[in-house]
Coordinates of N, CA and C in Angstrom, one line a residue:
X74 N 21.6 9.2 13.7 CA 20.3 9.1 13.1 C 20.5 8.8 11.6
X75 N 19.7 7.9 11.3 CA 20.3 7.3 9.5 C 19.0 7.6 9.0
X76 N 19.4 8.3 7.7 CA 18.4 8.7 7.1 C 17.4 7.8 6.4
X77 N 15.5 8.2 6.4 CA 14.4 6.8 6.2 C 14.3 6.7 4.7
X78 N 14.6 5.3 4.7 CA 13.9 5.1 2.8 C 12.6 5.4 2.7
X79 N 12.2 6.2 1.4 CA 11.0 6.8 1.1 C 10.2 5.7 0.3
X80 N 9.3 5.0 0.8 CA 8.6 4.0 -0.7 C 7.6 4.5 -1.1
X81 N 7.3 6.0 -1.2 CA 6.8 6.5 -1.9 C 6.9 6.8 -3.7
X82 N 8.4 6.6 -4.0 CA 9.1 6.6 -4.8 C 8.2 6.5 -6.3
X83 N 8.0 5.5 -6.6 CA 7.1 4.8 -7.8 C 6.0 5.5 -7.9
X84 N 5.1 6.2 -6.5 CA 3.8 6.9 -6.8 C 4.4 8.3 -7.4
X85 N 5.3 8.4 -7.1 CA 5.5 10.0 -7.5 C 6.5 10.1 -8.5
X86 N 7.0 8.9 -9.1 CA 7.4 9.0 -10.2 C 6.8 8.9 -11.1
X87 N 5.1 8.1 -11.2 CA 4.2 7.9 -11.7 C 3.6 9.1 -12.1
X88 N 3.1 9.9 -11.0 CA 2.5 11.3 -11.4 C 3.2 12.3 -11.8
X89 N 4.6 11.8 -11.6 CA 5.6 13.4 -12.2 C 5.3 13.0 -14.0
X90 N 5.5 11.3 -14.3 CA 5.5 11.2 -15.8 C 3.9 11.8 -16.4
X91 N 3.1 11.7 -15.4 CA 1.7 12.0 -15.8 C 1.3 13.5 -16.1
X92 N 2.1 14.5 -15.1 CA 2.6 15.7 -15.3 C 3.0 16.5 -16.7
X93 N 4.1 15.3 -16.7 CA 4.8 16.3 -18.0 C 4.0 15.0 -19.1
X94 N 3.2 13.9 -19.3 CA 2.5 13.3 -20.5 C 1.7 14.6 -20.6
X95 N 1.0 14.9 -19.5 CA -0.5 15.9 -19.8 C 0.5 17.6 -20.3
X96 N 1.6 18.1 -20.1 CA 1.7 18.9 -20.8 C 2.4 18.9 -22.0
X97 N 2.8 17.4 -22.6 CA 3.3 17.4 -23.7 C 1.7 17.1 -24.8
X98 N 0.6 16.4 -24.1 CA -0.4 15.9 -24.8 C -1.0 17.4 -25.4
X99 N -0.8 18.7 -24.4 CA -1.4 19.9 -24.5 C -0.4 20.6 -25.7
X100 N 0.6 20.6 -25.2 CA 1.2 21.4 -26.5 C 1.4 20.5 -27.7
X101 N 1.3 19.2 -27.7 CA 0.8 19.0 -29.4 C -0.6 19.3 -30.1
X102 N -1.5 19.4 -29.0 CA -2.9 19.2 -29.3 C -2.8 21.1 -30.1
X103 N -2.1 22.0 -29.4 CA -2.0 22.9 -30.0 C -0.9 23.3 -31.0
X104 N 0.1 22.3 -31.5 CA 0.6 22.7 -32.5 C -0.1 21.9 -33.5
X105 N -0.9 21.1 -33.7 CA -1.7 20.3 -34.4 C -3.2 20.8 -35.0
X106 N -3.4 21.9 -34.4 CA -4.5 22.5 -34.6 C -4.7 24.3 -34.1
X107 N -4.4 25.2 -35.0 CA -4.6 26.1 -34.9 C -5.4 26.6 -34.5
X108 N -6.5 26.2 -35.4 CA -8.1 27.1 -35.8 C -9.1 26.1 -34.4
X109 N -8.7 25.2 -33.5 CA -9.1 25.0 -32.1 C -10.7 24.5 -32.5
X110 N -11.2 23.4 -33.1 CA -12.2 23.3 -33.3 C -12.9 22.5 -31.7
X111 N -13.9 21.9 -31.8 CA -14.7 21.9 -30.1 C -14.3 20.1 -29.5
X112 N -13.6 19.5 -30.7 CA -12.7 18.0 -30.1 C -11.4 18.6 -29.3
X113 N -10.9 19.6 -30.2 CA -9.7 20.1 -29.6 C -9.8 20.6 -28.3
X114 N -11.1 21.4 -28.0 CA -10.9 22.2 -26.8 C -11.4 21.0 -25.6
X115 N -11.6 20.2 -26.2 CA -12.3 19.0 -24.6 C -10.9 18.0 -24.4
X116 N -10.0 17.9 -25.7 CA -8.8 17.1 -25.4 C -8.1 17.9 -24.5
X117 N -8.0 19.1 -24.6 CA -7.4 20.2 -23.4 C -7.8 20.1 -22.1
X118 N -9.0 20.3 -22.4 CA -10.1 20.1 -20.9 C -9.8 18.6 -20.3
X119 N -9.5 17.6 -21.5 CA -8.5 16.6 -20.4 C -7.4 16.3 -19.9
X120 N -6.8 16.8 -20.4 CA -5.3 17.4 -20.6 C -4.8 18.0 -19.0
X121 N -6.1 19.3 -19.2 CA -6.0 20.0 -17.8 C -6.3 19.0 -16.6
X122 N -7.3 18.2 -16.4 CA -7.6 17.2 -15.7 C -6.5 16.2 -15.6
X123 N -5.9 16.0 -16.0 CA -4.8 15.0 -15.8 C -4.5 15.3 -15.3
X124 N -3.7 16.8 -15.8 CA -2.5 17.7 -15.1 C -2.5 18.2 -13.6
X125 N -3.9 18.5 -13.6 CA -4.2 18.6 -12.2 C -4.5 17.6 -11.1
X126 N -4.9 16.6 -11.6 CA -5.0 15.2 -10.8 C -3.5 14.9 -9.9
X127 N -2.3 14.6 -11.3 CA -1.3 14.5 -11.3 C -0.4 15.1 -10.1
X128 N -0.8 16.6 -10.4 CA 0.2 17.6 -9.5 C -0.8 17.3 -7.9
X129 N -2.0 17.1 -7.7 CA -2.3 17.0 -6.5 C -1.8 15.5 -5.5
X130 N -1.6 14.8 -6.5 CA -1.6 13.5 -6.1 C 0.0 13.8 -5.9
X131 N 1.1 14.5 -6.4 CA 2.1 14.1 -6.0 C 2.5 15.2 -5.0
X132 N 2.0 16.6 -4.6 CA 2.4 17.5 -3.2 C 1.5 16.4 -2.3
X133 N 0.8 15.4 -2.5 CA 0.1 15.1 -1.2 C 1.1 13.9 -1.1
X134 N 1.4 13.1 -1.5 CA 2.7 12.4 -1.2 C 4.3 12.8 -0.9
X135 N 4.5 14.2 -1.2 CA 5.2 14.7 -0.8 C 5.1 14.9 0.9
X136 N 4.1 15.6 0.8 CA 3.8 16.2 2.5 C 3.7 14.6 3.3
X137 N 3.4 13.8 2.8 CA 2.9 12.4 3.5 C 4.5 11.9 4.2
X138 N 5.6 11.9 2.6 CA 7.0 11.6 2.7 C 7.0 12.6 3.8
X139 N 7.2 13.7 3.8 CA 7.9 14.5 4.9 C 7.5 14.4 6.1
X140 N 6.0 14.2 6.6 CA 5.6 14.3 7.6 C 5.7 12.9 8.4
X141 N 5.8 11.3 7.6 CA 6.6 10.4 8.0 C 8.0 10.4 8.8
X142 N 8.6 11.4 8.2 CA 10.4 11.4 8.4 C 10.6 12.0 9.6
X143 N 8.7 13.4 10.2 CA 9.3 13.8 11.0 C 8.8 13.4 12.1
X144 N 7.7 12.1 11.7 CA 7.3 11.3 12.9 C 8.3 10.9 13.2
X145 N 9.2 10.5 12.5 CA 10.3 9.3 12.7 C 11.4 10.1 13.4
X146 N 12.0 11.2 13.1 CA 12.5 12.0 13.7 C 12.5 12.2 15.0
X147 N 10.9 12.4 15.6 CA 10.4 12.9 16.8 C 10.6 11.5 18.3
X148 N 10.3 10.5 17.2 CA 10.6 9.0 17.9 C 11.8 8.8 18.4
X149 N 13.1 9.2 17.4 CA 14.4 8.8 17.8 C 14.4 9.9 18.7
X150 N 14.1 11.2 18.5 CA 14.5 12.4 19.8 C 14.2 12.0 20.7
X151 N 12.8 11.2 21.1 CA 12.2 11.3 22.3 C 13.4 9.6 22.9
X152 N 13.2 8.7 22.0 CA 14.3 7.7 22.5 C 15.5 8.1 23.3
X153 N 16.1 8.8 22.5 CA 17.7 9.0 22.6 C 17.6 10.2 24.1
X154 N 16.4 11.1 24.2 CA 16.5 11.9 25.6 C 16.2 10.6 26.5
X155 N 15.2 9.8 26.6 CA 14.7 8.9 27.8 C 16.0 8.5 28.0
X156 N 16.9 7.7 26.9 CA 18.1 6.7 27.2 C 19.5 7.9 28.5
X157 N 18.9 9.7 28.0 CA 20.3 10.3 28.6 C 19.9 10.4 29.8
X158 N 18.4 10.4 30.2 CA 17.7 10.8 31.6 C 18.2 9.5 32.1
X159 N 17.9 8.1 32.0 CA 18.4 6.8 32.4 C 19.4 6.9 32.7
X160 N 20.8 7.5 31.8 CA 21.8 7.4 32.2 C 22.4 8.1 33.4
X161 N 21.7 9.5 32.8 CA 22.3 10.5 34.2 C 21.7 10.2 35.5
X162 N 20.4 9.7 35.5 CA 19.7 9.1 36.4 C 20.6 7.7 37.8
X163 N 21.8 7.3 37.1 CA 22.3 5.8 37.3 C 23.0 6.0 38.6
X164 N 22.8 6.0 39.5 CA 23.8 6.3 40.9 C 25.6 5.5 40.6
X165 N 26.5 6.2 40.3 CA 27.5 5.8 40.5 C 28.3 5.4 41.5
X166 N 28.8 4.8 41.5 CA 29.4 4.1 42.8 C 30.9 4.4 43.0

């Protein structure tokens, strides 16, 4: 069994950098401003939005990757039994 290339790759490297943009964008917004006036608190509020976008978009490509691998998985098992039933099946002579 050879293991499946994932081309999910680029989406989930995409949302990992969007991850860690939205929690670097949060911790400057708070070392930049102490006293939190009401611009600051809605740049957060998007901040969080990112971050949450981010992380959902990339466990659901995760689970997509995996549950691919074990379609694919289930396909070779079920191949590779049919091919041993055929063989044991073969009247030898």
């Amino acid at each position: 069994m050879q293991p499946t290339k994932n081309d999910n790759w680029l989406i989930m490297a995409i949302n990992g950098a969007g991850v860690v943009a939205a929690y670097v964008l949060l911790a400057l917004s708070l070392m930049k401003s102490p006293d939190v006036p009401l611009a600051t608190k809605g740049y957060w509020g998007m901040g969080i939005v990112l971050l949450t976008l981010s992380l959902i978009n990339l466990v659901k490509y995760r689970f997509d990757s995996r549950m691919s691998e074990d379609r694919i998985r289930q396909i070779e098992d079920a191949k590779n039994e049919k091919l041993l039933e055929e063989f044991i099946a073969e009247p030898k002579p």
